[in-house]
mmCIF file of C-alpha atoms in Angstrom:
data_model
loop_
_atom_site.group_PDB
_atom_site.id
_atom_site.type_symbol
_atom_site.label_atom_id
_atom_site.label_comp_id
_atom_site.label_asym_id
_atom_site.label_seq_id
_atom_site.Cartn_x
_atom_site.Cartn_y
_atom_site.Cartn_z
ATOM 1 C CA MET A 220 -6.835 27.740 -15.905
ATOM 2 C CA ASN A 221 -4.745 26.792 -12.892
ATOM 3 C CA THR A 222 -7.853 25.593 -11.069
ATOM 4 C CA ALA A 223 -8.870 23.418 -14.016
ATOM 5 C CA THR A 224 -5.372 21.979 -14.248
ATOM 6 C CA SER A 225 -5.318 21.260 -10.511
ATOM 7 C CA GLN A 226 -8.671 19.501 -10.706
ATOM 8 C CA ALA A 227 -7.522 17.401 -13.667
ATOM 9 C CA THR A 228 -4.326 16.463 -11.818
ATOM 10 C CA ALA A 229 -6.253 15.505 -8.668
ATOM 11 C CA LYS A 230 -8.677 13.410 -10.716
ATOM 12 C CA HIS A 231 -5.760 11.661 -12.419
ATOM 13 C CA MET A 232 -4.131 10.941 -9.048
ATOM 14 C CA LEU A 233 -7.367 9.418 -7.759
ATOM 15 C CA SER A 234 -7.755 7.141 -10.768
ATOM 16 C CA LEU A 235 -8.706 3.481 -10.281
ATOM 17 C CA PRO A 236 -5.129 2.192 -10.848
ATOM 18 C CA ASN A 237 -3.808 4.470 -8.084
ATOM 19 C CA ILE A 238 -6.679 3.523 -5.770
ATOM 20 C CA LEU A 239 -5.851 -0.162 -6.302
ATOM 21 C CA THR A 240 -2.205 0.509 -5.460
ATOM 22 C CA LEU A 241 -3.192 2.398 -2.299
ATOM 23 C CA ALA A 242 -5.546 -0.450 -1.382
ATOM 24 C CA ARG A 243 -2.581 -2.838 -1.555
ATOM 25 C CA ILE A 244 -0.729 -0.694 0.966
ATOM 26 C CA ALA A 245 -3.832 -0.435 3.172
ATOM 27 C CA ALA A 246 -4.113 -4.247 3.206
ATOM 28 C CA ILE A 247 -0.695 -4.647 4.859
ATOM 29 C CA PRO A 248 -1.708 -3.874 8.479
ATOM 30 C CA VAL A 249 -4.738 -6.155 8.096
ATOM 31 C CA VAL A 250 -2.619 -9.113 6.949
ATOM 32 C CA VAL A 251 0.074 -8.501 9.570
ATOM 33 C CA GLY A 252 -2.529 -7.924 12.284
ATOM 34 C CA CYS A 253 -4.305 -11.211 11.546
ATOM 35 C CA VAL A 254 -1.073 -13.232 11.653
ATOM 36 C CA TYR A 255 0.026 -11.425 14.819
ATOM 37 C CA ALA A 256 -3.311 -12.041 16.527
ATOM 38 C CA GLN A 257 -3.271 -15.726 15.611
ATOM 39 C CA SER A 258 0.373 -16.540 16.362
ATOM 40 C CA VAL A 259 1.407 -14.158 19.129
ATOM 41 C CA MET A 260 -1.922 -13.653 20.877
ATOM 42 C CA ASP A 261 -3.088 -17.276 20.379
ATOM 43 C CA GLY A 262 -6.091 -16.276 18.291
ATOM 44 C CA PRO A 263 -8.215 -18.735 16.306
ATOM 45 C CA LEU A 264 -6.623 -20.503 13.353
ATOM 46 C CA GLN A 265 -9.311 -19.030 11.074
ATOM 47 C CA LEU A 266 -7.387 -15.743 11.206
ATOM 48 C CA ARG A 267 -4.850 -17.373 8.899
ATOM 49 C CA TRP A 268 -7.516 -17.705 6.226
ATOM 50 C CA VAL A 269 -8.554 -14.082 6.724
ATOM 51 C CA ALA A 270 -4.920 -13.006 6.319
ATOM 52 C CA LEU A 271 -4.576 -15.164 3.208
ATOM 53 C CA GLY A 272 -7.788 -13.821 1.680
ATOM 54 C CA VAL A 273 -6.775 -10.192 2.188
ATOM 55 C CA PHE A 274 -3.257 -10.958 0.926
ATOM 56 C CA ILE A 275 -4.579 -12.589 -2.256
ATOM 57 C CA ALA A 276 -6.857 -9.600 -2.890
ATOM 58 C CA ALA A 277 -3.877 -7.269 -2.381
ATOM 59 C CA ALA A 278 -1.645 -9.364 -4.654
ATOM 60 C CA VAL A 279 -4.270 -9.354 -7.416
ATOM 61 C CA THR A 280 -4.273 -5.545 -7.413
ATOM 62 C CA ASP A 281 -0.595 -5.727 -8.414
ATOM 63 C CA PHE A 282 -1.751 -6.978 -11.809
ATOM 64 C CA PHE A 283 -4.867 -4.887 -12.270
ATOM 65 C CA ASP A 284 -3.417 -1.481 -11.338
ATOM 66 C CA GLY A 285 -0.858 -1.696 -14.150
ATOM 67 C CA TYR A 286 -3.341 -3.308 -16.537
ATOM 68 C CA TYR A 287 -5.991 -0.607 -16.145
ATOM 69 C CA ALA A 288 -3.385 2.150 -16.178
ATOM 70 C CA ARG A 289 -2.247 0.953 -19.605
ATOM 71 C CA ILE A 290 -5.586 0.264 -21.286
ATOM 72 C CA TRP A 291 -7.222 3.432 -19.911
ATOM 73 C CA ASP A 292 -4.114 5.575 -20.424
ATOM 74 C CA GLN A 293 -4.097 6.552 -16.736
ATOM 75 C CA GLN A 294 -0.406 6.108 -16.042
ATOM 76 C CA SER A 295 0.835 8.738 -13.602
ATOM 77 C CA ALA A 296 4.006 9.700 -11.762
ATOM 78 C CA LEU A 297 2.286 8.847 -8.460
ATOM 79 C CA GLY A 298 1.378 5.387 -9.715
ATOM 80 C CA LYS A 299 4.869 4.704 -11.035
ATOM 81 C CA MET A 300 6.301 5.704 -7.660
ATOM 82 C CA LEU A 301 3.789 3.873 -5.444
ATOM 83 C CA ASP A 302 3.524 0.585 -7.359
ATOM 84 C CA PRO A 303 7.016 -0.818 -6.591
ATOM 85 C CA ILE A 304 6.859 0.654 -3.080
ATOM 86 C CA ALA A 305 3.567 -1.141 -2.418
ATOM 87 C CA ASP A 306 5.060 -4.437 -3.611
ATOM 88 C CA LYS A 307 8.117 -4.091 -1.400
ATOM 89 C CA LEU A 308 6.100 -3.060 1.664
ATOM 90 C CA LEU A 309 3.735 -6.006 1.244
ATOM 91 C CA VAL A 310 6.507 -8.563 0.754
ATOM 92 C CA ALA A 311 8.813 -7.193 3.473
ATOM 93 C CA SER A 312 6.126 -6.865 6.153
ATOM 94 C CA CYS A 313 4.835 -10.392 5.495
ATOM 95 C CA LEU A 314 8.331 -11.906 5.553
ATOM 96 C CA LEU A 315 9.127 -10.206 8.857
ATOM 97 C CA MET A 316 5.845 -11.355 10.392
ATOM 98 C CA LEU A 317 6.342 -14.923 9.158
ATOM 99 C CA ALA A 318 9.857 -14.935 10.625
ATOM 100 C CA ALA A 319 8.478 -13.711 13.966
ATOM 101 C CA ASP A 320 5.900 -16.510 13.751
ATOM 102 C CA HIS A 321 8.747 -19.026 13.135
ATOM 103 C CA ILE A 322 7.110 -20.230 9.922
ATOM 104 C CA ILE A 323 10.301 -18.957 8.294
ATOM 105 C CA HIS A 324 13.136 -20.283 10.443
ATOM 106 C CA GLY A 325 16.560 -21.913 10.323
ATOM 107 C CA TRP A 326 18.256 -21.878 6.936
ATOM 108 C CA THR A 327 15.133 -20.482 5.280
ATOM 109 C CA LEU A 328 15.789 -17.192 7.057
ATOM 110 C CA TRP A 329 18.640 -16.689 4.596
ATOM 111 C CA ALA A 330 16.175 -16.760 1.703
ATOM 112 C CA ALA A 331 14.146 -14.014 3.395
ATOM 113 C CA ILE A 332 17.318 -12.011 4.121
ATOM 114 C CA VAL A 333 18.417 -12.260 0.474
ATOM 115 C CA ILE A 334 15.025 -11.007 -0.696
ATOM 116 C CA LEU A 335 14.976 -8.075 1.734
ATOM 117 C CA CYS A 336 18.595 -7.061 1.023
ATOM 118 C CA ARG A 337 17.982 -7.155 -2.720
ATOM 119 C CA GLU A 338 14.942 -4.898 -2.408
ATOM 120 C CA ILE A 339 16.927 -2.380 -0.358
ATOM 121 C CA LEU A 340 19.831 -2.495 -2.831
ATOM 122 C CA VAL A 341 17.613 -2.005 -5.881
ATOM 123 C CA SER A 342 15.616 0.768 -4.188
ATOM 124 C CA GLY A 343 18.799 2.658 -3.322
ATOM 125 C CA LEU A 344 20.169 2.127 -6.813
ATOM 126 C CA ARG A 345 16.951 3.344 -8.429
ATOM 127 C CA GLU A 346 16.929 6.441 -6.234
ATOM 128 C CA TYR A 347 20.503 7.319 -7.179
ATOM 129 C CA LEU A 348 19.960 6.693 -10.884
ATOM 130 C CA ALA A 349 16.759 8.739 -10.797
ATOM 131 C CA ALA A 350 18.871 11.711 -9.706
ATOM 132 C CA LEU A 351 20.923 11.124 -12.868
ATOM 133 C CA ARG A 352 17.686 10.936 -14.870
ATOM 134 C CA VAL A 353 18.391 7.307 -15.716
ATOM 135 C CA SER A 354 15.464 4.885 -15.762
ATOM 136 C CA VAL A 355 16.005 1.168 -15.149
ATOM 137 C CA PRO A 356 13.026 -0.699 -16.639
ATOM 138 C CA VAL A 357 11.424 -3.649 -14.859
ATOM 139 C CA THR A 358 12.233 -6.881 -16.699
ATOM 140 C CA LYS A 359 9.831 -9.765 -17.291
ATOM 141 C CA LEU A 360 11.997 -11.981 -15.078
ATOM 142 C CA ALA A 361 11.700 -9.415 -12.275
ATOM 143 C CA LYS A 362 7.915 -9.613 -12.612
ATOM 144 C CA TRP A 363 8.104 -13.407 -12.372
ATOM 145 C CA LYS A 364 10.285 -12.972 -9.300
ATOM 146 C CA THR A 365 7.602 -10.849 -7.659
ATOM 147 C CA THR A 366 4.953 -13.417 -8.607
ATOM 148 C CA ALA A 367 7.031 -16.230 -7.072
ATOM 149 C CA GLN A 368 7.457 -14.221 -3.880
ATOM 150 C CA LEU A 369 3.732 -13.521 -3.599
ATOM 151 C CA VAL A 370 2.769 -17.161 -4.217
ATOM 152 C CA ALA A 371 5.351 -18.371 -1.673
ATOM 153 C CA ILE A 372 4.094 -15.929 0.947
ATOM 154 C CA GLY A 373 0.519 -16.986 0.222
ATOM 155 C CA PHE A 374 1.339 -20.619 1.047
ATOM 156 C CA LEU A 375 3.244 -19.565 4.168
ATOM 157 C CA LEU A 376 0.416 -17.351 5.389
ATOM 158 C CA ALA A 377 -1.907 -20.363 5.214
ATOM 159 C CA GLY A 378 0.726 -22.168 7.270
ATOM 160 C CA GLU A 379 -0.658 -24.445 9.954
ATOM 161 C CA ALA A 380 -4.235 -23.881 8.809
ATOM 162 C CA GLY A 381 -3.308 -25.009 5.315
ATOM 163 C CA ASP A 382 -1.389 -28.025 6.619
ATOM 164 C CA LEU A 383 -4.577 -29.322 8.226
ATOM 165 C CA ILE A 384 -6.127 -29.556 4.740
ATOM 166 C CA PHE A 385 -3.005 -30.503 2.760
ATOM 167 C CA PRO A 386 0.024 -31.605 4.836
ATOM 168 C CA PHE A 387 2.676 -29.995 2.619
ATOM 169 C CA VAL A 388 1.381 -26.420 2.320
ATOM 170 C CA THR A 389 4.120 -24.919 4.512
ATOM 171 C CA GLN A 390 6.849 -26.985 2.839
ATOM 172 C CA ILE A 391 5.690 -25.891 -0.607
ATOM 173 C CA GLY A 392 5.774 -22.283 0.581
ATOM 174 C CA LEU A 393 9.336 -22.653 1.883
ATOM 175 C CA LEU A 394 10.462 -24.275 -1.384
ATOM 176 C CA LEU A 395 8.894 -21.470 -3.406
ATOM 177 C CA LEU A 396 10.579 -18.930 -1.121
ATOM 178 C CA TRP A 397 13.989 -20.416 -2.003
ATOM 179 C CA ILE A 398 13.105 -20.354 -5.712
ATOM 180 C CA SER A 399 12.086 -16.697 -5.456
ATOM 181 C CA ALA A 400 15.314 -15.937 -3.546
ATOM 182 C CA ILE A 401 17.345 -17.415 -6.425
ATOM 183 C CA LEU A 402 15.382 -15.315 -8.934
ATOM 184 C CA THR A 403 15.904 -12.341 -6.629
ATOM 185 C CA ILE A 404 19.680 -12.764 -6.758
ATOM 186 C CA TYR A 405 19.656 -13.090 -10.548
ATOM 187 C CA THR A 406 17.433 -10.067 -11.195
ATOM 188 C CA GLY A 407 19.252 -8.073 -8.518
ATOM 189 C CA TRP A 408 22.540 -8.693 -10.333
ATOM 190 C CA ASP A 409 20.955 -7.456 -13.573
ATOM 191 C CA TYR A 410 19.915 -4.194 -11.898
ATOM 192 C CA PHE A 411 23.282 -3.846 -10.151
ATOM 193 C CA HIS A 412 25.194 -4.451 -13.393
ATOM 194 C CA ALA A 413 23.086 -1.876 -15.252
ATOM 195 C CA GLY A 414 23.502 0.585 -12.397
ATOM 196 C CA ILE A 415 27.282 0.168 -12.252
ATOM 197 C CA HIS A 416 27.457 0.728 -16.015
ATOM 198 C CA HIS A 417 25.660 4.075 -15.673
ATOM 199 C CA LEU A 418 27.795 5.044 -12.658
ATOM 200 C CA MET A 419 31.017 4.377 -14.566
ATOM 201 C CA GLU A 420 29.734 6.474 -17.475
ATOM 202 C CA GLU A 421 28.940 9.279 -15.008
ATOM 203 C CA ASP A 422 32.480 9.151 -13.539
ATOM 204 C CA GLU A 423 34.011 9.360 -17.003
ATOM 205 C CA LYS A 424 32.218 12.627 -17.790
#
């Protein structure tokens, strides 16, 4: 009985939605490596397109892992844990690499800092509330925030290579990054407000 249960659990953990989420994490070193090789090691500009292609494939899995988990009833604790982690790792690693590449520079660094600080704040808040057995659901606006971040990073990854085809690719990416930073502040405040409410209730007990 225990063996059968263990096999069923292992099969559930290796479901397609979880594999897609793990693939998103596995794509991170490829994207970062391509940008690093092109910008720091003076590699060919085509590496930007490779990075963008892998990034787009990784970003698409953010939709399909949740979609298939719902329609196939394959939602799991592992998937619920890994999905937001995969998103944050992908966004954070790309922002740091783009800052090192000076695509994100000057005042735009503040947009990247806001995004990274918000993710750390929300992650810490979620971890604390999880210990209280309090779940903070992801809002639709938060999903739009993630979409805006991914689109902005996509434009910025194309960077100089994209500018050769359309002169304003980098500028569009920077504008979208600011828009996603504003959404990040708004959704971060929502999470913080909900978290503080639960913390005050806990102190009153």
